[in-house]
Amino acid sequence: MASLFLHNIWLVPFYSLIGAALSVIWFPSITRRTGPRPAGYINAFMTLLTFVHAVLALPAVWGQLPYEVSFQWLDVAGLSLSIPVNISVVTVSAIALISGMNLLAQVFAFGYLEMDWGWARFFSLLAIFEAGMTALVLCDSLFFSYMILEILTLGTYLLVGFWFNQPLVVTGARDAFLTKRVGDLFLLMAVVALYPLAGTWDFSELAEWTKTAQVDPTVITLIALGLIAGPMGKCAQFPLHLWLDEAMEGPIPSTILRNSVVVATGAWVLVKLQPVLALSPVALSFATWIGSVTAVGGSLIALAQIDIKRTLSYLVSAYMGIVFIAVSTGFTKAALLLVLTHAVAIALLVMSIGGIIWNSITQDVTQLGGLWSRRPISGLAFIFGTLGLIAFPPFGSFWAIQELADGLQDTQPWLVGVLLLVNALTAFGLTRVFCLVFCGEAKQMSQRSPEVHWPMMLPMTVLLGFTLHVPLVLQASSLLPSWAEMSKDIALLFTWSSIFGCSLSAIVYLGKTIPKPVHFPSKVLQDLVAYDFYTPKLYRSSVVVTVDLISRLTSWFDKYFVDGIVNLFGLATIFGGQSLRYSTSGQSQFYALTILLGITMLGLFLCFPFLSHMALVVTASLLQQSVG
Amino acid sequence: MQLQYFLILAAALFCIGIYGLINSRNAVRVLMSVELMLNAVNLNLMAFSSYLDPQSVKGQVFTVFVIAIAAAEAAVGLAIVLAIYRNRDTVDMEQFNLLKW
């Protein structure tokens, strides 16, 4: 029975696609009678089917070696492309995670979009996302992964731009699309360049190929950099990070999904590509640097945000940065572990603040406060989301970060330092949000802010429970690093860094000694961090200005030079016609002259051979006469 | 007396006719120039007939035809000139340019 589900696991993406297709029929004439809700229920049901399918297939795949099924897609002129489907424990559990997350997000959306009329659109987009992600984890080919990533890019655009009547939403969606496009463009270059070298796009065959590959170091470095660029855009790494922040303009349920699993698609592809990246040390250190800078920068920026959603958005970049570090140093298992634990924890955090946004008057953390007594479940969810995200034993991310740090301590100890710093900063930042939102006196804006209704509470509590059980799940699937091999010093260090970050933050934001509102010691530093290191300004003054200038120049060139040449021909023809018409004088005598001249010319032309001959004869006779 | 002299004379007459045809402003003078040209043609025909074909005198027959046609043409031409004159009160050729651009 279970193996039947396993063999048909490739059907999974189609469930959500069917759901998406079915919600299309909820067009206005139907929606007017039924309300928009049935579309959501259909999609949630399809997601449930996916989830159940994946969970039922899990026992069959447990302990099995991964195997591949292949579907022919294109066979022309010697180029044969088939879609390889990789079935393994990792992919099936990834599908379970994705569909489970999506199910929770959809149930959350039942509550969050209670008054919204865009249900069909929203849920079908979520379904397309789910289909894309499940297809991505199943698909074992770089080429099709690229295609799916593009579909996800489009999905992000549509989902962020869900409330398209607000200008910030429109710019946010646009920026998300363009930023990811930049990454995808480089990725496409690398994907195309890789094929002639490796002769395959299948991840498993690529991994085989890298073992014996003999390639020019420059070429493989360029390709690897291109391959990194795609995930950089997806995972919102510096310098392609701004979109994730702006994507917070979209609805919260999609944010839950995006921050937990959609950004992880980039990490997934990166993990799959690790053997290829490992061919180029330059690319590896590039990824390490990008990851470190993003991790530190992201967690720093998160400290100074006052928008409650944006306090979380940069942490996602930061944790994806850690995944980058893990992949570039070769700890793909730790990377996947971190993706799992991060997805669960950040989704819980987003759900918690999503409820707060839903029925509080403001999103500004400085104007919220004292919500602990009013909404304890959200508070608990936030606490355990925080603990699950930072390295705090025995919760989720501790084990992932621990495993990574364990491996790094001998080779690159400075990266352990980076991890410690990021961990402490994240702990500080999340505790800050908790203190500002849940502790202290209730401020004017948060006086009336009760706990939200059950469709949002239910997924939050379910996820809360799951977050608490993540270590047990890890243990059951024997993913935990063994306690005996673990470095206790590192574990202690991370635990202390978490405790230090949390308690320092609590002292700063709850203690009476520091005047409120809390400021950074230096105004310059605070502005630098609060304005995202001035990256928006930097982009506006560099990339945007340059593109604007170039487009103006080309527009000018096109308008005045290219069009000018064409118009010149037109004008010349008009001028020619206008001036030639004066030859039509209207006088019959002139016409007679023209005819006569024409005939004379024609006659001369026709007689030219005879005339020239005659001229010769005349000259000869003249010469003869003069001689004679 | 040679054939060429007649031909040259006829050509000269033809040229004068053309000159008159194109340059005259008076419509009647244009018609007269046409008559000159026809006469030049007649001269040619007569010359060829006498020098090259003295037996069957086809040229002379042609000449008779041309004279007849010329008379007819002159009649029609003058009628046209008269018709135009009645409409436009002038025989100045430069006034008849209704079809200019």
XYZ file of C-alpha atoms in Angstrom:
729
model
C 0.000 0.000 0.000
C 2.680 2.456 1.061
C 4.840 1.508 -1.893
C 1.930 2.257 -4.222
C 1.868 5.778 -2.810
C 5.624 5.944 -3.185
C 5.613 4.901 -6.822
C 2.999 7.504 -7.609
C 4.700 10.258 -5.667
C 5.364 12.110 -8.908
C 1.596 12.801 -9.023
C 1.981 15.171 -6.099
C 2.492 18.418 -8.034
C -0.638 17.707 -10.037
C -2.883 17.694 -6.969
C -2.171 21.330 -6.264
C -2.377 22.193 -9.953
C -5.825 20.618 -10.099
C -6.787 22.667 -7.076
C -5.480 25.816 -8.756
C -7.362 24.985 -11.932
C -10.562 24.319 -10.020
C -10.379 27.629 -8.206
C -10.317 29.396 -11.539
C -14.024 28.629 -11.955
C -14.818 30.834 -8.991
C -15.305 33.769 -11.245
C -17.473 36.671 -10.117
C -20.849 35.322 -11.217
C -20.401 32.284 -9.017
C -18.641 34.141 -6.242
C -21.630 36.474 -5.968
C -23.783 33.528 -4.891
C -21.366 31.375 -2.919
C -18.864 33.894 -1.651
C -15.221 33.295 -2.535
C -14.593 30.710 0.142
C -15.191 27.396 -1.685
C -12.111 28.049 -3.835
C -10.016 28.129 -0.673
C -11.541 24.975 0.708
C -10.887 23.106 -2.527
C -7.245 24.124 -2.529
C -6.797 23.266 1.121
C -8.305 19.868 0.427
C -5.896 19.268 -2.448
C -3.000 20.285 -0.231
C -4.270 17.894 2.409
C -4.264 15.150 -0.241
C -0.653 15.985 -1.069
C 0.294 15.908 2.579
C -1.452 12.608 3.208
C 0.095 11.114 0.103
C 3.590 12.141 1.164
C 3.083 10.934 4.752
C 1.709 7.578 3.575
C 4.624 7.179 1.200
C 7.180 7.892 3.935
C 7.210 4.420 5.532
C 7.894 2.819 2.167
C 10.833 5.055 1.392
C 12.299 4.878 4.878
C 15.777 3.444 4.879
C 15.686 2.921 1.129
C 18.300 4.100 -1.296
C 17.166 6.937 -3.546
C 15.981 5.843 -6.969
C 14.964 7.654 -10.119
C 12.036 7.545 -12.498
C 12.358 9.342 -15.775
C 9.812 10.888 -18.118
C 10.651 11.721 -21.702
C 10.022 15.387 -22.411
C 11.780 16.437 -25.583
C 13.575 14.437 -28.230
C 14.703 16.450 -31.224
C 17.744 16.435 -33.441
C 19.962 14.416 -31.155
C 18.985 16.384 -28.046
C 17.032 14.230 -25.649
C 15.671 15.800 -22.493
C 13.866 13.741 -19.928
C 12.455 14.776 -16.576
C 14.155 12.706 -13.910
C 12.183 12.256 -10.706
C 14.283 11.570 -7.650
C 12.515 9.575 -4.962
C 14.246 9.365 -1.624
C 13.635 9.939 2.051
C 14.756 13.530 1.710
C 12.460 14.394 -1.170
C 9.396 12.690 0.296
C 9.887 14.324 3.673
C 10.517 17.644 1.941
C 7.185 17.225 0.167
C 5.548 16.447 3.473
C 7.120 19.563 4.989
C 6.098 21.771 2.085
C 2.540 20.533 1.878
C 2.194 20.572 5.635
C 3.408 24.176 5.767
C 1.120 25.067 2.904
C -1.822 23.430 4.623
C -1.163 25.391 7.799
C -0.709 28.593 5.808
C -3.972 27.975 3.979
C -5.909 27.322 7.159
C -4.320 30.480 8.547
C -5.469 32.265 5.412
C -9.064 31.133 6.033
C -8.956 33.384 9.026
C -6.624 36.062 7.753
C -8.463 36.672 4.483
C -11.869 36.387 6.107
C -13.158 39.579 4.543
C -11.166 39.382 1.342
C -12.757 38.690 -2.013
C -9.591 37.450 -3.687
C -9.760 33.937 -2.276
C -9.724 32.095 -5.565
C -6.736 34.084 -6.777
C -4.856 33.788 -3.525
C -5.376 30.085 -2.979
C -4.682 29.149 -6.551
C -1.403 31.084 -6.311
C -0.521 29.248 -3.113
C -1.334 26.010 -4.923
C 0.913 26.956 -7.824
C 3.635 27.633 -5.293
C 3.126 24.262 -3.740
C 3.123 22.547 -7.103
C 6.332 24.359 -8.019
C 8.080 23.468 -4.810
C 7.050 19.815 -4.762
C 8.082 19.548 -8.395
C 11.388 21.198 -7.526
C 12.220 18.730 -4.795
C 11.165 15.793 -6.957
C 12.966 16.974 -10.041
C 16.563 15.842 -10.323
C 17.534 17.968 -13.257
C 19.214 21.354 -13.096
C 17.456 22.455 -16.267
C 13.952 21.721 -14.997
C 14.868 23.122 -11.611
C 15.676 26.345 -13.403
C 12.299 26.298 -15.128
C 10.516 25.684 -11.842
C 12.481 28.450 -10.149
C 11.245 30.811 -12.845
C 7.671 29.735 -12.225
C 8.210 30.381 -8.534
C 9.599 33.809 -9.381
C 6.418 34.585 -11.253
C 4.400 33.172 -8.364
C 6.211 35.480 -5.940
C 5.431 38.428 -8.173
C 1.736 37.588 -8.301
C 1.477 36.769 -4.629
C 3.341 39.826 -3.363
C 1.225 41.950 -5.682
C -1.979 40.379 -4.358
C -3.393 43.665 -3.047
C -2.490 45.436 -6.221
C -4.342 48.653 -5.529
C -1.622 49.828 -3.163
C 1.431 51.471 -4.711
C 3.940 49.963 -2.254
C 2.618 46.504 -3.034
C 3.132 47.091 -6.715
C 6.716 48.295 -6.292
C 7.393 45.448 -3.859
C 6.156 42.858 -6.336
C 8.104 44.482 -9.138
C 11.317 44.566 -7.108
C 10.879 40.943 -6.039
C 10.438 39.898 -9.632
C 13.338 41.940 -11.000
C 15.755 40.985 -8.228
C 15.051 37.306 -8.685
C 15.311 37.755 -12.430
C 18.836 39.103 -12.007
C 19.819 35.960 -10.137
C 17.936 33.714 -12.539
C 19.588 35.304 -15.538
C 23.044 34.459 -14.234
C 21.787 31.015 -13.287
C 20.512 30.440 -16.800
C 23.899 31.429 -18.241
C 25.619 28.950 -15.964
C 23.055 26.218 -16.647
C 23.524 26.565 -20.377
C 27.307 26.766 -20.048
C 27.449 23.683 -17.865
C 25.810 21.351 -20.376
C 28.596 21.199 -22.988
C 31.111 20.562 -20.188
C 29.260 17.931 -18.217
C 26.981 16.565 -20.906
C 24.178 16.226 -18.420
C 21.850 18.280 -16.297
C 20.916 15.578 -13.817
C 22.135 16.419 -10.341
C 23.164 12.855 -9.587
C 25.058 12.505 -12.871
C 26.619 15.933 -12.292
C 27.852 14.693 -8.930
C 29.347 11.644 -10.662
C 30.907 13.837 -13.315
C 32.593 16.149 -10.793
C 34.557 13.233 -9.370
C 36.565 12.872 -12.552
C 36.026 16.226 -14.178
C 38.956 17.947 -15.822
C 37.927 21.524 -16.507
C 39.580 24.853 -16.914
C 39.552 26.483 -13.445
C 38.466 29.873 -14.837
C 35.542 28.383 -16.727
C 34.292 26.325 -13.804
C 34.711 29.309 -11.467
C 32.555 31.456 -13.714
C 29.952 28.717 -14.014
C 29.923 28.117 -10.276
C 29.529 31.849 -9.606
C 26.572 31.885 -11.995
C 25.082 28.865 -10.263
C 25.429 30.639 -6.932
C 23.777 33.790 -8.282
C 20.414 32.091 -8.768
C 20.090 30.899 -5.161
C 21.462 34.281 -4.049
C 18.431 35.963 -5.576
C 16.058 33.306 -4.238
C 17.481 33.294 -0.742
C 17.639 37.092 -0.583
C 21.395 37.210 -0.019
C 23.386 40.434 -0.139
C 23.337 42.262 -2.515
C 20.053 40.847 -3.837
C 18.285 40.998 -0.493
C 15.954 43.988 -0.715
C 13.085 42.145 -2.322
C 12.330 39.952 0.680
C 11.885 43.040 2.814
C 9.582 44.652 0.282
C 7.709 41.384 -0.217
C 6.374 41.917 3.299
C 3.714 44.047 1.623
C 1.995 40.829 0.577
C -0.554 38.978 2.709
C 0.765 37.216 5.835
C -0.252 33.647 4.856
C 1.889 33.918 1.760
C 4.661 35.390 3.895
C 4.486 32.328 6.119
C 4.998 30.154 3.099
C 7.603 32.393 1.463
C 9.766 32.905 4.532
C 9.736 29.287 5.525
C 9.866 27.205 2.377
C 9.951 29.373 -0.757
C 13.264 31.035 0.060
C 14.546 27.572 0.890
C 14.100 26.509 -2.742
C 17.270 28.450 -3.489
C 19.057 26.654 -0.686
C 17.733 23.339 -2.006
C 19.181 23.947 -5.460
C 22.413 25.107 -3.877
C 22.665 21.916 -1.843
C 22.040 19.858 -4.958
C 24.731 21.785 -6.805
C 27.306 21.495 -4.040
C 29.503 18.954 -5.923
C 29.753 21.295 -8.899
C 30.503 24.299 -6.703
C 33.172 22.299 -4.946
C 35.157 22.206 -8.199
C 35.929 25.878 -7.757
C 37.529 27.066 -4.501
C 36.965 30.688 -5.531
C 33.225 30.164 -5.863
C 33.125 28.355 -2.544
C 34.841 31.170 -0.692
C 32.598 33.632 -2.551
C 29.531 31.786 -1.259
C 31.026 31.684 2.228
C 31.607 35.415 2.172
C 28.187 36.186 0.770
C 26.623 33.973 3.409
C 28.636 35.476 6.270
C 28.027 39.067 5.216
C 24.325 38.402 4.770
C 24.050 36.547 8.060
C 25.713 39.306 10.060
C 24.190 42.173 8.069
C 20.708 40.679 8.056
C 20.649 40.052 11.766
C 21.998 43.584 12.375
C 19.350 45.194 10.166
C 16.650 43.212 11.937
C 17.655 44.951 15.184
C 16.604 48.380 14.018
C 13.366 47.697 12.165
C 10.167 49.014 13.657
C 7.753 47.356 11.252
C 6.791 44.112 12.921
C 6.928 42.084 9.693
C 10.243 43.537 8.682
C 11.841 42.619 11.998
C 11.504 39.062 10.751
C 12.211 39.426 7.052
C 15.935 40.039 7.414
C 16.356 37.131 9.783
C 15.288 34.892 6.924
C 18.102 36.332 4.819
C 20.472 35.815 7.741
C 19.560 32.155 8.215
C 19.746 31.505 4.499
C 23.210 33.069 4.766
C 24.095 30.399 7.304
C 22.812 27.802 4.838
C 25.129 29.326 2.248
C 28.024 28.971 4.678
C 27.061 25.361 5.356
C 26.831 24.465 1.683
C 30.039 26.232 0.723
C 31.949 24.453 3.460
C 30.508 21.120 2.404
C 28.084 20.458 5.261
C 25.036 19.795 3.109
C 23.391 17.687 5.782
C 23.598 20.535 8.271
C 22.264 22.849 5.569
C 19.199 20.690 4.952
C 18.678 20.293 8.675
C 18.834 24.044 9.102
C 16.366 24.549 6.253
C 13.921 22.269 8.046
C 14.288 23.756 11.522
C 14.357 27.319 10.210
C 11.221 26.732 8.132
C 9.252 25.514 11.131
C 10.483 28.190 13.526
C 10.152 31.194 11.219
C 6.704 30.080 10.085
C 5.633 29.995 13.721
C 7.056 33.496 14.288
C 5.316 34.867 11.219
C 2.039 33.277 12.255
C 2.349 34.784 15.700
C 2.891 38.314 14.426
C 0.379 37.709 11.628
C -2.344 37.381 14.209
C -1.131 40.571 15.861
C -1.174 42.474 12.592
C -4.642 41.197 11.827
C -6.469 42.867 14.662
C -4.107 45.478 16.029
C -4.325 48.997 14.737
C -0.666 49.320 13.939
C 2.238 47.285 12.656
C 4.757 49.518 14.396
C 6.472 47.656 17.262
C 7.180 50.903 19.101
C 3.455 51.538 19.355
C 2.519 48.040 20.451
C 3.053 46.606 23.914
C 1.560 44.661 26.760
C -0.009 42.005 24.597
C 1.117 39.102 26.794
C -1.920 39.217 29.034
C -4.238 39.697 26.053
C -2.891 37.026 23.724
C -0.781 34.460 25.594
C -0.916 31.845 22.854
C 0.619 34.218 20.316
C 3.178 35.110 22.960
C 4.039 31.461 23.570
C 4.232 30.871 19.841
C 6.635 33.766 19.527
C 8.781 32.527 22.406
C 9.051 29.004 21.081
C 9.516 30.232 17.532
C 12.425 32.283 18.821
C 13.866 29.380 20.751
C 13.447 27.134 17.737
C 15.219 29.617 15.512
C 18.214 30.469 17.658
C 20.647 27.885 18.946
C 18.944 27.007 22.187
C 18.946 23.389 23.246
C 17.003 21.242 22.935
C 15.052 23.030 20.189
C 15.418 22.673 16.434
C 18.030 25.009 15.032
C 20.470 24.290 17.844
C 21.203 20.897 16.361
C 21.672 22.188 12.857
C 23.941 25.033 13.907
C 25.733 22.740 16.311
C 26.451 20.239 13.568
C 27.716 22.990 11.292
C 29.889 24.582 13.959
C 31.230 21.195 14.961
C 32.495 20.639 11.481
C 33.807 24.171 11.085
C 35.741 24.541 14.316
C 38.889 22.846 13.055
C 39.002 24.187 9.511
C 37.517 27.658 9.665
C 37.143 28.791 13.276
C 36.306 32.327 12.197
C 33.051 31.042 10.719
C 32.139 29.650 14.121
C 32.644 33.206 15.375
C 30.305 34.472 12.662
C 27.699 31.902 13.656
C 28.020 32.892 17.328
C 27.626 36.548 16.448
C 24.600 35.909 14.218
C 23.043 33.718 16.841
C 23.505 36.313 19.574
C 22.230 39.104 17.325
C 19.178 37.065 16.306
C 18.447 36.224 19.943
C 18.793 39.911 20.808
C 16.594 41.038 17.939
C 13.795 38.541 18.513
C 13.761 39.193 22.261
C 13.583 42.891 21.452
C 10.471 42.318 19.353
C 8.997 40.138 22.055
C 9.661 42.710 24.769
C 8.295 45.570 22.679
C 5.176 43.738 21.580
C 4.243 41.494 24.469
C 5.764 43.077 27.562
C 5.380 46.364 29.318
C 2.311 48.524 29.456
C -0.375 48.265 26.799
C -0.083 51.340 24.649
C -2.879 53.225 22.992
C -2.737 51.198 19.803
C -2.743 47.815 21.526
C -5.417 48.444 24.132
C -8.004 46.444 22.240
C -6.180 43.519 20.703
C -7.702 40.176 21.688
C -6.521 36.770 20.555
C -7.611 35.985 17.007
C -10.216 33.427 16.013
C -9.662 29.728 15.544
C -8.683 29.436 11.840
C -5.569 31.390 12.716
C -5.107 29.972 16.190
C -5.356 26.357 15.074
C -2.417 26.304 12.646
C -0.431 28.386 15.099
C -0.900 25.908 17.916
C -0.327 22.933 15.623
C 2.889 24.454 14.400
C 3.810 25.371 17.958
C 3.433 21.743 18.873
C 5.464 20.660 15.909
C 8.218 23.152 16.713
C 8.429 21.671 20.170
C 8.623 18.196 18.709
C 11.199 18.918 16.042
C 14.038 17.462 18.158
C 12.028 14.301 18.677
C 11.314 14.074 14.962
C 14.990 14.545 14.269
C 15.875 11.894 16.770
C 13.351 9.462 15.340
C 14.816 9.971 11.895
C 18.321 9.687 13.428
C 19.312 13.089 12.135
C 20.601 14.333 15.460
C 24.360 14.419 15.828
C 25.345 11.925 18.431
C 25.921 13.422 21.838
C 29.205 11.592 22.280
C 30.787 13.023 19.143
C 29.487 16.510 19.757
C 31.831 19.177 20.961
C 30.440 20.197 24.334
C 32.411 23.439 24.294
C 30.768 24.547 21.081
C 27.351 23.566 22.399
C 27.949 25.555 25.556
C 29.251 28.517 23.590
C 26.132 28.637 21.439
C 23.815 28.161 24.363
C 25.558 30.971 26.194
C 25.456 33.229 23.168
C 21.691 32.686 22.934
C 21.183 33.293 26.617
C 23.453 36.319 26.476
C 21.577 37.802 23.526
C 18.155 37.192 25.038
C 18.996 38.440 28.511
C 20.882 41.498 27.295
C 17.929 42.378 25.116
C 15.540 41.839 28.001
C 17.650 44.085 30.229
C 17.791 46.786 27.576
C 14.138 46.738 26.621
C 12.528 45.862 29.920
C 14.922 47.378 32.434
C 14.279 50.812 33.832
C 17.860 51.998 33.557
C 17.863 52.611 29.811
C 15.584 55.401 28.632
C 12.821 54.443 26.208
C 12.598 54.392 23.270
C 15.910 52.618 23.037
C 18.499 54.083 20.684
C 21.762 52.755 19.421
C 24.814 54.314 21.071
C 25.602 56.106 17.844
C 23.013 57.855 15.683
C 25.042 57.182 12.552
C 25.095 53.455 13.282
C 21.369 53.364 14.005
C 20.554 55.144 10.745
C 22.920 52.887 8.834
C 21.197 49.769 10.133
C 17.655 51.125 10.078
C 17.991 52.139 6.445
C 19.225 48.664 5.406
C 22.837 49.875 5.070
C 21.491 52.458 2.628
C 21.286 49.755 -0.022
C 18.042 51.110 -1.505
C 19.723 54.484 -1.873
C 22.829 52.868 -3.250
C 20.812 50.992 -5.847
C 18.822 54.056 -6.716
C 21.953 56.105 -7.244
C 23.888 53.414 -9.089
C 21.885 50.730 -10.896
C 18.622 52.583 -11.276
C 20.310 55.789 -12.383
C 22.537 53.945 -14.830
C 19.683 51.962 -16.334
C 17.600 55.110 -16.492
C 20.411 56.983 -18.201
C 21.091 54.178 -20.661
C 17.429 53.815 -21.484
C 17.137 57.557 -22.027
C 20.200 57.473 -24.259
C 18.968 54.559 -26.307
C 15.531 56.103 -26.464
C 17.085 59.329 -27.718
C 19.203 57.422 -30.198
C 16.194 55.468 -31.380
C 13.959 58.504 -31.584
C 16.322 60.869 -33.275
C 18.871 58.729 -35.070
C 17.177 55.527 -36.185
C 13.770 57.085 -36.627
C 15.509 60.130 -38.071
C 17.113 58.149 -40.878
C 13.841 56.501 -41.767
C 11.994 59.789 -41.589
C 14.706 61.324 -43.749
C 13.895 58.865 -46.511
C 10.258 59.721 -46.206
C 10.964 63.410 -46.230
C 13.322 63.056 -49.195
C 10.606 61.243 -51.124
C 8.053 63.884 -50.243
C 10.488 66.630 -51.179
C 11.311 64.832 -54.422
C 7.663 64.512 -55.301
C 6.919 68.074 -54.338
C 9.742 69.459 -56.420
C 9.293 67.087 -59.359
C 5.681 68.073 -59.812
C 6.806 71.462 -61.115
C 7.844 69.575 -64.224
C 4.139 69.262 -64.944
C 3.723 72.763 -66.275
C 0.337 72.162 -67.885
C 1.533 73.580 -71.238
C 1.129 71.280 -74.184
C 4.105 72.911 -75.885
C 6.306 71.893 -73.007
C 5.022 68.348 -73.273
C 5.779 68.386 -76.973
C 9.311 69.530 -76.258
C 9.729 66.777 -73.650
C 8.451 64.154 -76.054
C 10.720 65.359 -78.811
C 13.747 65.503 -76.572
C 12.947 62.037 -75.274
C 12.579 60.595 -78.732
C 15.796 62.291 -79.827
C 17.659 60.881 -76.889
C 16.244 57.419 -77.483
C 17.171 57.678 -81.163
C 20.711 58.763 -80.325
C 21.026 55.937 -77.823
C 19.774 53.347 -80.298
C 21.952 54.694 -83.073
C 25.030 55.067 -80.899
C 26.941 52.150 -82.493
C 26.333 53.510 -85.994
C 27.127 57.037 -84.954
C 30.416 56.105 -83.357
C 31.257 54.031 -86.393
C 30.401 56.968 -88.601
C 32.543 59.238 -86.494
C 35.449 56.865 -87.006
C 34.847 56.814 -90.741
C 34.642 60.606 -90.907
C 37.834 61.020 -88.868
C 39.633 58.466 -90.998
C 38.595 60.167 -94.199
C 39.587 63.563 -92.761
C 42.975 62.157 -91.785
C 43.356 60.626 -95.217
C 42.556 63.935 -96.811
C 45.096 65.773 -94.665
C 47.750 63.174 -95.441
C 46.784 63.094 -99.102
C 21.893 68.386 -107.070
C 22.077 65.485 -104.730
C 19.521 63.686 -102.486
C 21.324 64.803 -99.336
C 20.721 68.473 -100.018
C 16.999 67.906 -100.231
C 17.078 65.908 -97.044
C 19.093 68.534 -95.218
C 16.749 71.228 -96.426
C 13.761 69.198 -95.278
C 15.418 68.558 -91.902
C 16.145 72.247 -91.536
C 12.555 73.060 -92.346
C 11.399 70.427 -89.840
C 13.635 71.959 -87.161
C 12.264 75.400 -87.857
C 8.811 73.894 -87.583
C 9.655 72.346 -84.228
C 11.095 75.619 -83.042
C 7.917 77.371 -84.024
C 5.762 74.645 -82.516
C 7.422 74.889 -79.155
C 8.210 78.548 -78.956
C 5.156 80.266 -80.381
C 2.689 81.763 -77.972
C 0.020 82.209 -80.563
C -2.047 79.080 -81.147
C -2.460 79.832 -84.822
C 1.257 80.113 -85.238
C 1.610 76.691 -83.616
C -0.734 75.311 -86.238
C 1.319 77.048 -88.936
C 4.465 75.459 -87.527
C 2.808 72.090 -87.764
C 2.100 72.867 -91.422
C 5.784 73.672 -91.852
C 6.748 70.342 -90.391
C 4.315 68.530 -92.614
C 5.803 70.325 -95.603
C 9.237 69.197 -94.547
C 7.959 65.673 -94.487
C 6.462 66.146 -97.915
C 9.805 67.393 -99.197
C 11.457 64.270 -97.856
C 8.885 62.026 -99.438
C 9.228 63.757 -102.806
C 13.004 63.616 -102.707
C 13.123 59.945 -101.890
C 10.493 59.234 -104.462
C 12.416 61.015 -107.220
C 15.899 59.705 -106.388
C 15.332 56.187 -105.074
C 12.028 55.092 -106.592
C 11.496 56.966 -109.864
C 9.460 54.102 -111.360
C 6.586 53.472 -108.996
C 6.426 56.953 -107.333
C 4.985 55.680 -104.079
C 6.416 58.710 -102.264
C 4.379 61.063 -104.402
C 1.198 59.202 -103.550
C 2.078 59.506 -99.895
C 2.665 63.211 -100.375
C -0.778 63.629 -101.838
C -2.213 61.862 -98.823
C -0.178 63.999 -96.419
C -1.378 67.198 -98.083
C -4.927 66.022 -97.797
C -4.515 65.044 -94.164
C -2.722 68.318 -93.463
C -5.664 70.233 -94.824
C -8.048 68.247 -92.683
C -5.847 68.674 -89.680
C -5.590 72.392 -90.179
C -9.365 72.589 -90.367
C -9.826 70.628 -87.149
C -6.970 72.482 -85.478
C -8.420 75.861 -86.309
C -11.805 74.688 -85.106
C -10.253 73.686 -81.777
C -8.463 77.025 -81.536
C -11.743 78.770 -82.175
C -13.478 76.667 -79.542
C -10.813 77.491 -76.985
C -10.890 81.139 -77.976
C -14.625 81.263 -77.363
C -14.137 79.837 -73.908
C -11.084 81.690 -72.755
C -10.982 84.794 -74.978
C -7.389 84.280 -75.872
C -5.153 82.295 -78.151
C -2.096 82.651 -75.927
C -0.666 79.138 -75.469
C 0.644 79.997 -71.983
C -2.859 80.577 -70.728
C -3.893 77.006 -71.464
C -2.167 75.365 -68.470
C -5.153 74.074 -66.539
C -3.434 70.794 -65.690
C -0.359 72.156 -63.951
C 0.550 70.644 -60.571
